[in-house]
Short mmCIF file of C-alpha atoms in Angstrom, two decimals:
data_model
loop_
_atom_site.label_atom_id
_atom_site.label_comp_id
_atom_site.label_asym_id
_atom_site.label_seq_id
_atom_site.Cartn_x
_atom_site.Cartn_y
_atom_site.Cartn_z
CA MET O 1 6.15 -75.44 -82.57
CA GLY O 2 5.91 -73.89 -79.15
CA ALA O 3 3.69 -71.08 -77.86
CA LEU O 4 4.11 -67.83 -79.86
CA PRO O 5 6.43 -64.94 -78.81
CA THR O 6 5.29 -61.77 -77.20
CA PRO O 7 4.14 -59.32 -78.97
CA LEU O 8 6.03 -55.94 -78.96
CA ALA O 9 4.99 -53.11 -76.44
CA LEU O 10 2.80 -51.04 -78.83
CA PRO O 11 -0.14 -48.51 -78.35
CA LEU O 12 -1.98 -50.36 -81.26
CA GLY O 13 -5.01 -52.84 -81.45
CA TYR O 14 -3.51 -55.78 -82.79
CA PRO O 15 -0.08 -57.59 -82.08
CA VAL O 16 2.82 -57.11 -84.07
CA TYR O 17 5.41 -60.35 -83.43
CA CYS O 18 9.01 -59.47 -84.30
CA ALA O 19 11.38 -62.77 -83.95
CA ASN O 20 13.37 -64.59 -85.80
CA GLY O 21 12.20 -67.86 -87.09
CA VAL O 22 7.96 -66.64 -86.26
CA LEU O 23 6.93 -67.02 -89.89
CA ALA O 24 6.43 -70.80 -88.72
CA GLN O 25 3.73 -69.62 -86.21
CA VAL O 26 1.87 -67.62 -89.03
CA GLY O 27 -0.90 -70.44 -89.12
CA ALA O 28 -0.95 -69.63 -84.92
CA VAL O 29 -1.25 -66.16 -85.43
CA VAL O 30 -4.46 -66.14 -87.94
CA ARG O 31 -6.50 -68.62 -85.46
CA ASP O 32 -5.63 -66.83 -82.81
CA THR O 33 -6.18 -63.36 -84.19
CA ALA O 34 -8.53 -63.94 -87.05
CA PRO O 35 -10.15 -67.39 -87.16
CA ALA O 36 -11.71 -68.29 -90.06
CA HIS O 37 -13.06 -71.10 -92.41
CA ARG O 38 -10.93 -69.94 -95.41
CA VAL O 39 -7.88 -68.57 -95.53
CA ALA O 40 -6.52 -66.36 -99.08
CA ILE O 41 -2.63 -66.02 -99.11
CA ILE O 42 -1.95 -63.18 -101.41
CA SER O 43 1.73 -62.83 -102.28
CA ASP O 44 3.73 -62.01 -105.61
CA ARG O 45 5.47 -64.74 -107.47
CA VAL O 46 9.16 -64.60 -106.57
CA VAL O 47 8.14 -64.31 -102.71
CA GLY O 48 5.23 -67.04 -103.03
CA ALA O 49 7.81 -69.45 -104.73
CA HIS O 50 10.11 -68.76 -101.21
CA HIS O 51 7.44 -68.82 -98.56
CA ALA O 52 4.08 -69.78 -99.27
CA SER O 53 4.72 -73.39 -98.67
CA ALA O 54 5.11 -73.35 -95.58
CA ILE O 55 2.36 -71.16 -94.73
CA LEU O 56 -0.17 -72.84 -96.80
CA ALA O 57 0.84 -76.22 -94.74
CA GLN O 58 0.32 -74.17 -91.27
CA CYS O 59 -3.42 -73.79 -93.04
CA ALA O 60 -4.00 -77.57 -92.74
CA GLY O 61 -7.80 -77.93 -91.76
CA VAL O 62 -9.33 -75.16 -93.58
CA PRO O 63 -9.97 -74.57 -97.58
CA VAL O 64 -6.72 -72.24 -98.47
CA GLN O 65 -5.71 -70.42 -101.47
CA LEU O 66 -2.64 -69.13 -103.20
CA PHE O 67 -3.16 -65.57 -105.41
CA THR O 68 -0.28 -64.34 -106.90
CA ILE O 69 0.81 -61.34 -109.16
CA PRO O 70 3.88 -60.55 -110.97
CA PRO O 71 6.23 -58.42 -108.80
CA GLY O 72 6.68 -54.41 -108.98
CA GLU O 73 5.11 -51.02 -108.25
CA GLN O 74 3.33 -51.36 -111.76
CA GLU O 75 0.77 -54.01 -110.38
CA LYS O 76 -0.17 -52.25 -107.30
CA THR O 77 -3.31 -50.85 -109.70
CA ARG O 78 -7.16 -51.03 -109.61
CA ALA O 79 -7.17 -53.72 -112.36
CA ARG O 80 -5.17 -56.13 -110.11
CA TRP O 81 -7.41 -55.09 -107.66
CA ALA O 82 -10.68 -55.96 -109.39
CA GLU O 83 -8.49 -59.45 -110.59
CA LEU O 84 -8.00 -60.54 -107.56
CA THR O 85 -11.24 -59.83 -106.02
CA ASP O 86 -12.81 -61.63 -108.70
CA ALA O 87 -10.96 -64.17 -108.06
CA LEU O 88 -12.19 -64.66 -104.69
CA VAL O 89 -15.47 -64.37 -105.94
CA ALA O 90 -14.77 -67.47 -107.81
CA TRP O 91 -12.68 -69.38 -104.94
CA GLY O 92 -15.75 -68.84 -102.92
CA ALA O 93 -14.66 -66.50 -100.39
CA GLY O 94 -17.04 -64.85 -98.14
CA ARG O 95 -16.99 -62.86 -94.90
CA ASP O 96 -15.48 -66.03 -93.20
CA THR O 97 -12.61 -65.85 -94.94
CA THR O 98 -9.30 -64.06 -93.61
CA ILE O 99 -6.82 -62.68 -96.45
CA ILE O 100 -2.84 -63.14 -95.42
CA ALA O 101 -0.55 -61.07 -97.27
CA LEU O 102 2.82 -62.25 -98.31
CA GLY O 103 5.18 -59.95 -99.76
CA GLY O 104 6.41 -56.44 -99.66
CA GLY O 105 4.94 -53.29 -99.51
CA VAL O 106 3.20 -53.65 -102.83
CA VAL O 107 1.71 -56.96 -101.73
CA GLY O 108 0.73 -55.74 -98.22
CA ASP O 109 -0.79 -52.53 -99.53
CA LEU O 110 -2.43 -54.07 -102.48
CA ALA O 111 -4.01 -57.10 -100.25
CA GLY O 112 -4.86 -55.09 -97.54
CA PHE O 113 -6.83 -52.52 -100.00
CA VAL O 114 -8.78 -55.81 -101.23
CA ALA O 115 -9.44 -57.34 -97.53
CA ALA O 116 -10.41 -53.55 -97.02
CA THR O 117 -13.04 -53.65 -99.65
CA PHE O 118 -13.76 -57.10 -100.24
CA MET O 119 -17.49 -57.63 -98.81
CA ARG O 120 -17.29 -54.38 -96.48
CA GLY O 121 -14.17 -55.31 -94.69
CA LEU O 122 -11.96 -58.84 -94.35
CA PRO O 123 -9.71 -59.63 -91.69
CA VAL O 124 -5.95 -59.58 -92.91
CA VAL O 125 -2.63 -60.82 -91.25
CA GLN O 126 0.01 -58.74 -92.43
CA VAL O 127 3.22 -60.93 -93.08
CA PRO O 128 6.24 -58.48 -94.69
CA THR O 129 9.29 -60.24 -96.72
CA THR O 130 10.81 -56.98 -97.32
CA LEU O 131 13.05 -54.59 -94.55
CA LEU O 132 10.89 -51.69 -96.02
CA ALA O 133 7.52 -53.27 -95.40
CA MET O 134 8.66 -54.39 -91.74
CA VAL O 135 9.43 -51.43 -90.54
CA ASP O 136 7.00 -48.99 -92.27
CA ALA O 137 4.00 -50.25 -94.87
CA SER O 138 2.84 -53.25 -92.57
CA VAL O 139 2.00 -51.31 -89.61
CA GLY O 140 -0.62 -48.60 -89.52
CA GLY O 141 -3.21 -50.06 -91.65
CA LYS O 142 -2.77 -47.66 -94.37
CA THR O 143 -3.97 -49.65 -97.94
CA ALA O 144 -3.98 -48.51 -101.61
CA VAL O 145 -3.50 -48.84 -105.11
CA ASP O 146 -1.47 -46.62 -107.43
CA THR O 147 -3.47 -44.82 -110.41
CA PRO O 148 -2.12 -43.12 -113.44
CA ALA O 149 -2.53 -39.82 -111.97
CA GLY O 150 -0.28 -40.74 -108.85
CA LYS O 151 0.88 -43.20 -106.50
CA ASN O 152 -1.91 -44.48 -103.42
CA LEU O 153 -4.71 -42.05 -104.72
CA VAL O 154 -7.16 -44.72 -104.03
CA GLY O 155 -7.25 -46.70 -100.87
CA ALA O 156 -8.92 -47.61 -97.36
CA PHE O 157 -7.63 -47.67 -93.42
CA HIS O 158 -7.77 -50.98 -92.56
CA ASN O 159 -6.34 -51.78 -89.64
CA PRO O 160 -4.65 -55.87 -89.76
CA SER O 161 -5.41 -58.30 -87.13
CA ALA O 162 -1.62 -59.20 -86.84
CA VAL O 163 1.60 -58.18 -88.00
CA VAL O 164 4.23 -60.84 -88.18
CA ILE O 165 7.91 -59.63 -88.62
CA ASP O 166 10.53 -62.80 -89.36
CA PRO O 167 13.66 -60.98 -89.98
CA GLN O 168 15.14 -63.78 -90.83
CA VAL O 169 13.20 -63.84 -94.62
CA LEU O 170 15.45 -61.65 -95.04
CA GLU O 171 18.42 -63.43 -95.82
CA THR O 172 16.51 -63.84 -99.06
CA LEU O 173 16.77 -60.63 -100.27
CA PRO O 174 19.34 -59.17 -102.89
CA PRO O 175 21.17 -56.38 -101.40
CA ALA O 176 19.90 -53.77 -103.28
CA VAL O 177 16.17 -54.65 -101.96
CA LEU O 178 17.09 -55.05 -98.09
CA ARG O 179 19.15 -51.50 -98.31
CA SER O 180 15.85 -50.23 -99.46
CA GLY O 181 14.57 -50.24 -96.44
CA LEU O 182 17.18 -48.35 -94.37
CA ALA O 183 16.06 -45.53 -95.55
CA GLU O 184 12.83 -45.37 -93.84
CA MET O 185 14.65 -46.59 -90.87
CA LEU O 186 16.92 -43.52 -90.76
CA LYS O 187 13.84 -41.84 -91.60
CA HIS O 188 12.34 -42.80 -88.47
CA GLY O 189 15.14 -40.98 -86.65
CA VAL O 190 15.01 -37.80 -88.22
CA ILE O 191 11.25 -37.54 -87.51
CA ALA O 192 11.29 -38.42 -83.90
CA ASP O 193 14.22 -39.90 -82.36
CA PRO O 194 17.63 -38.60 -82.85
CA SER O 195 19.29 -41.41 -80.78
CA TYR O 196 17.54 -44.60 -82.67
CA PHE O 197 19.18 -42.19 -86.07
CA GLU O 198 22.51 -42.75 -84.03
CA GLN O 199 21.79 -46.75 -83.54
CA VAL O 200 20.67 -46.92 -87.47
CA LEU O 201 23.97 -45.11 -88.39
CA ALA O 202 26.50 -46.93 -86.01
CA ALA O 203 24.89 -50.67 -87.52
CA LEU O 204 25.48 -49.40 -90.77
CA PRO O 205 28.93 -50.79 -92.02
CA ASP O 206 27.49 -54.43 -90.51
CA ILE O 207 24.67 -54.13 -92.31
CA VAL O 208 25.88 -53.40 -95.59
CA ARG O 209 28.80 -55.88 -95.10
CA GLN O 210 26.62 -58.73 -94.07
CA GLY O 211 22.95 -58.17 -94.79
CA ALA O 212 20.41 -59.97 -93.07
CA LYS O 213 22.57 -61.54 -90.52
CA ALA O 214 24.30 -58.23 -89.33
CA HIS O 215 23.97 -58.57 -85.82
CA GLY O 216 21.15 -56.83 -83.62
CA LEU O 217 19.09 -56.06 -86.85
CA ASP O 218 16.21 -57.36 -85.33
CA THR O 219 16.63 -54.82 -82.54
CA LEU O 220 16.88 -51.65 -84.62
CA ILE O 221 13.73 -53.35 -86.53
CA ALA O 222 11.55 -53.66 -83.64
CA GLY O 223 12.74 -49.80 -82.72
CA SER O 224 11.52 -48.85 -85.91
CA VAL O 225 8.13 -50.76 -85.60
CA HIS O 226 7.79 -49.45 -82.37
CA LEU O 227 8.32 -45.04 -83.44
CA LYS O 228 5.74 -45.57 -86.44
CA ALA O 229 3.46 -47.24 -84.03
CA HIS O 230 3.41 -44.27 -81.14
CA VAL O 231 3.08 -41.67 -84.23
CA VAL O 232 0.38 -43.98 -85.71
CA ALA O 233 -1.64 -44.25 -82.31
CA GLU O 234 -1.56 -40.22 -81.97
CA ASP O 235 -3.13 -40.00 -85.44
CA THR O 236 -5.06 -42.73 -87.18
CA ARG O 237 -6.66 -41.29 -89.87
CA GLU O 238 -3.47 -39.50 -90.86
CA GLY O 239 -5.19 -35.40 -89.96
CA GLY O 240 -2.05 -34.44 -88.10
CA LEU O 241 0.98 -35.48 -86.52
CA ARG O 242 0.85 -38.94 -88.86
CA GLN O 243 1.81 -37.01 -92.12
CA ILE O 244 5.33 -36.56 -90.18
CA LEU O 245 5.99 -40.38 -91.68
CA ASN O 246 6.11 -38.64 -95.42
CA PHE O 247 9.06 -36.73 -94.76
CA GLY O 248 10.73 -37.44 -98.22
CA HIS O 249 7.55 -38.69 -99.60
CA THR O 250 6.42 -35.83 -101.61
CA ILE O 251 9.48 -35.65 -103.47
CA ALA O 252 9.68 -39.49 -103.61
CA HIS O 253 6.66 -40.30 -105.07
CA ALA O 254 7.35 -37.78 -107.65
CA ILE O 255 10.29 -38.95 -109.22
CA GLU O 256 8.60 -42.66 -109.15
CA LYS O 257 6.11 -40.71 -111.34
CA VAL O 258 8.26 -39.03 -113.49
CA ARG O 259 10.76 -42.09 -113.69
CA GLN O 260 7.56 -44.54 -114.19
CA TYR O 261 8.88 -46.63 -111.06
CA ASP O 262 12.33 -47.95 -112.02
CA MET O 263 13.77 -47.49 -109.12
CA LEU O 264 13.41 -49.30 -105.96
CA HIS O 265 10.90 -47.36 -103.57
CA GLY O 266 13.82 -46.68 -100.57
CA GLU O 267 16.17 -45.33 -103.37
CA ALA O 268 13.42 -42.71 -103.93
CA VAL O 269 12.83 -42.14 -100.24
CA ALA O 270 16.29 -41.42 -99.63
CA MET O 271 16.66 -38.77 -102.49
CA GLY O 272 13.51 -37.16 -101.39
CA MET O 273 14.81 -36.87 -97.80
CA VAL O 274 17.84 -35.01 -99.13
CA VAL O 275 15.91 -32.49 -100.91
CA GLU O 276 13.36 -31.98 -98.45
CA ALA O 277 16.27 -31.38 -95.84
CA ARG O 278 17.34 -29.02 -97.99
CA LEU O 279 14.25 -27.30 -98.47
CA ALA O 280 13.74 -26.66 -95.04
CA GLU O 281 17.02 -25.34 -94.94
CA GLN O 282 15.85 -23.06 -97.73
CA ILE O 283 13.16 -21.96 -95.94
CA GLY O 284 15.01 -21.28 -92.63
CA LEU O 285 13.58 -24.21 -90.96
CA ALA O 286 16.32 -26.10 -90.52
CA HIS O 287 19.97 -25.18 -89.66
CA GLN O 288 22.77 -25.47 -92.85
CA GLY O 289 23.89 -28.61 -92.75
CA LEU O 290 21.68 -31.17 -92.01
CA SER O 291 20.61 -32.10 -95.44
CA ARG O 292 24.10 -33.10 -95.67
CA SER O 293 23.89 -35.12 -92.23
CA ILE O 294 20.67 -36.63 -94.53
CA ARG O 295 22.93 -36.91 -97.18
CA ASP O 296 26.09 -38.75 -95.42
CA ALA O 297 23.31 -41.39 -94.15
CA VAL O 298 22.23 -41.84 -96.85
CA GLN O 299 25.20 -42.62 -98.60
CA ARG O 300 26.82 -44.67 -96.19
CA ALA O 301 23.02 -47.52 -96.20
CA GLY O 302 24.48 -47.52 -100.05
CA LEU O 303 21.41 -45.52 -101.25
CA PRO O 304 21.52 -42.87 -103.85
CA ALA O 305 21.65 -38.86 -102.44
CA THR O 306 21.23 -37.34 -105.82
CA LEU O 307 18.84 -37.59 -108.52
CA PRO O 308 19.40 -39.49 -111.89
CA PRO O 309 21.15 -37.44 -114.37
CA GLY O 310 18.88 -36.08 -116.99
CA ILE O 311 15.58 -36.19 -114.82
CA ASP O 312 13.08 -33.67 -116.15
CA LEU O 313 12.95 -32.03 -112.72
CA ALA O 314 9.77 -29.43 -114.14
CA ALA O 315 7.42 -32.64 -114.54
CA VAL O 316 8.70 -33.74 -111.03
CA VAL O 317 7.37 -30.15 -109.63
CA ALA O 318 4.06 -30.70 -111.60
CA GLU O 319 3.75 -34.22 -110.24
CA THR O 320 3.95 -32.83 -106.33
CA HIS O 321 0.70 -31.29 -106.56
CA GLY O 322 -1.10 -34.12 -107.05
CA ASP O 323 0.35 -35.63 -103.94
CA LYS O 324 -2.31 -36.40 -100.84
CA LYS O 325 -0.91 -33.72 -98.79
CA ALA O 326 -1.53 -31.29 -101.39
CA ARG O 327 -4.21 -28.23 -100.46
CA GLY O 328 -5.77 -26.29 -103.11
CA GLY O 329 -2.95 -27.27 -105.63
CA ALA O 330 -0.17 -26.11 -103.50
CA ALA O 331 2.00 -28.72 -102.71
CA ARG O 332 2.99 -29.26 -98.60
CA TYR O 333 5.84 -30.76 -97.25
CA ALA O 334 6.44 -32.78 -93.98
CA LEU O 335 10.05 -30.97 -92.85
CA PRO O 336 12.46 -31.29 -89.94
CA ARG O 337 14.11 -28.44 -88.33
CA ALA O 338 16.54 -31.48 -86.59
CA ILE O 339 16.93 -34.47 -86.65
CA GLY O 340 14.29 -36.10 -83.86
CA GLU O 341 12.46 -32.77 -84.18
CA MET O 342 9.77 -31.74 -86.85
CA GLU O 343 8.23 -28.42 -87.50
CA ALA O 344 4.70 -27.85 -86.61
CA ALA O 345 3.87 -24.21 -87.11
CA GLU O 346 0.45 -23.47 -85.42
CA GLY O 347 -0.39 -27.32 -84.95
CA ARG O 348 0.22 -27.90 -88.60
CA TRP O 349 2.62 -30.64 -89.38
CA THR O 350 2.78 -29.52 -93.07
CA VAL O 351 4.59 -26.53 -94.95
CA PRO O 352 3.51 -24.83 -98.32
CA VAL O 353 6.94 -24.42 -100.22
CA PRO O 354 6.90 -22.65 -103.48
CA ASP O 355 7.67 -24.01 -106.22
CA ASP O 356 10.75 -22.04 -107.24
CA VAL O 357 12.53 -22.98 -103.91
CA VAL O 358 11.69 -26.99 -104.49
CA MET O 359 13.18 -26.36 -108.15
CA THR O 360 16.04 -24.87 -106.52
CA ALA O 361 17.02 -27.42 -104.19
CA LEU O 362 16.10 -30.25 -106.92
CA THR O 363 18.67 -28.87 -109.31
CA GLU O 364 21.20 -28.75 -106.20
CA SER O 365 20.16 -32.28 -105.98
CA VAL O 366 20.96 -33.84 -109.46
CA GLY O 367 23.74 -36.25 -110.13
CA ALA O 368 26.66 -35.81 -112.15
CA PRO O 369 26.37 -37.65 -115.64
CA ALA O 370 28.04 -41.24 -115.54
#
């Protein structure tokens, strides 16, 4: 099987392995970074059917068990967290257990929260299987579940012992799910690096046409992880700079809630970035044309740039007040001044925007009826 690949050079306290074929070494990563007497794999039923058997085989010699949930954002709940923790107790898991989170962002968040809270904290190895999870959710230690009041409102910071990213697993994804991750890659360029933004733009035609087999996708994934890791390292608890990672997400989370999570997260983020860039233009932070540039990039990625016709815009505005960044009942937004530059007035990385301005931007962003 050979030695583990060299982890990415990142300012984190845990290794991130990003290499084609590294899924075959998850067992070695666990033994190296989170040795345990028991291994619990948490996945969803679709991902588990594709990849769990290979990881189960790598954990020979210790008790290992697969726990699965149905796929979908609607499963990221306190009820599922309770079911999983009860199942771990029934299986006999203790503090000698390591959890492997095998799946997309929903599994990563949920399994990470189980690991953060079970017996006050177990090691977790994140094994993301979607592009979005690879470049975003698996790195940074944020874990959470949703509540009826909003997304990710109950959670904990709990860094993984390691992250294992194998771009080859993306070949099993439907094209729409793969494209969903491109929203986060574009976002990383907008918030931190205009040259990376241009690299993603240049690669979009090949990625849209060839999917996971596109040349250089692994390099772009590593670049995106690099950008996020440097932001996270500066602000581990999301009290300052790390808030820029929420660009596009205040609107995205509100859209998801109003639409009852009937779309992919990356699709909502794509819409949210266009709207929030328009907010930055409307309040004079950004030059006119920024939202057009982001809208063009989103469309080239095959992602929606407009809100669904008929969506309740007043409900979307109302939902923004439940966002984690809201203060005193007012919604705050992480807004760009330009590609690669975020607003940081008076050392704060979010900006309050009046509801009427948000409503105007939303109204301008609704798509035409089919």
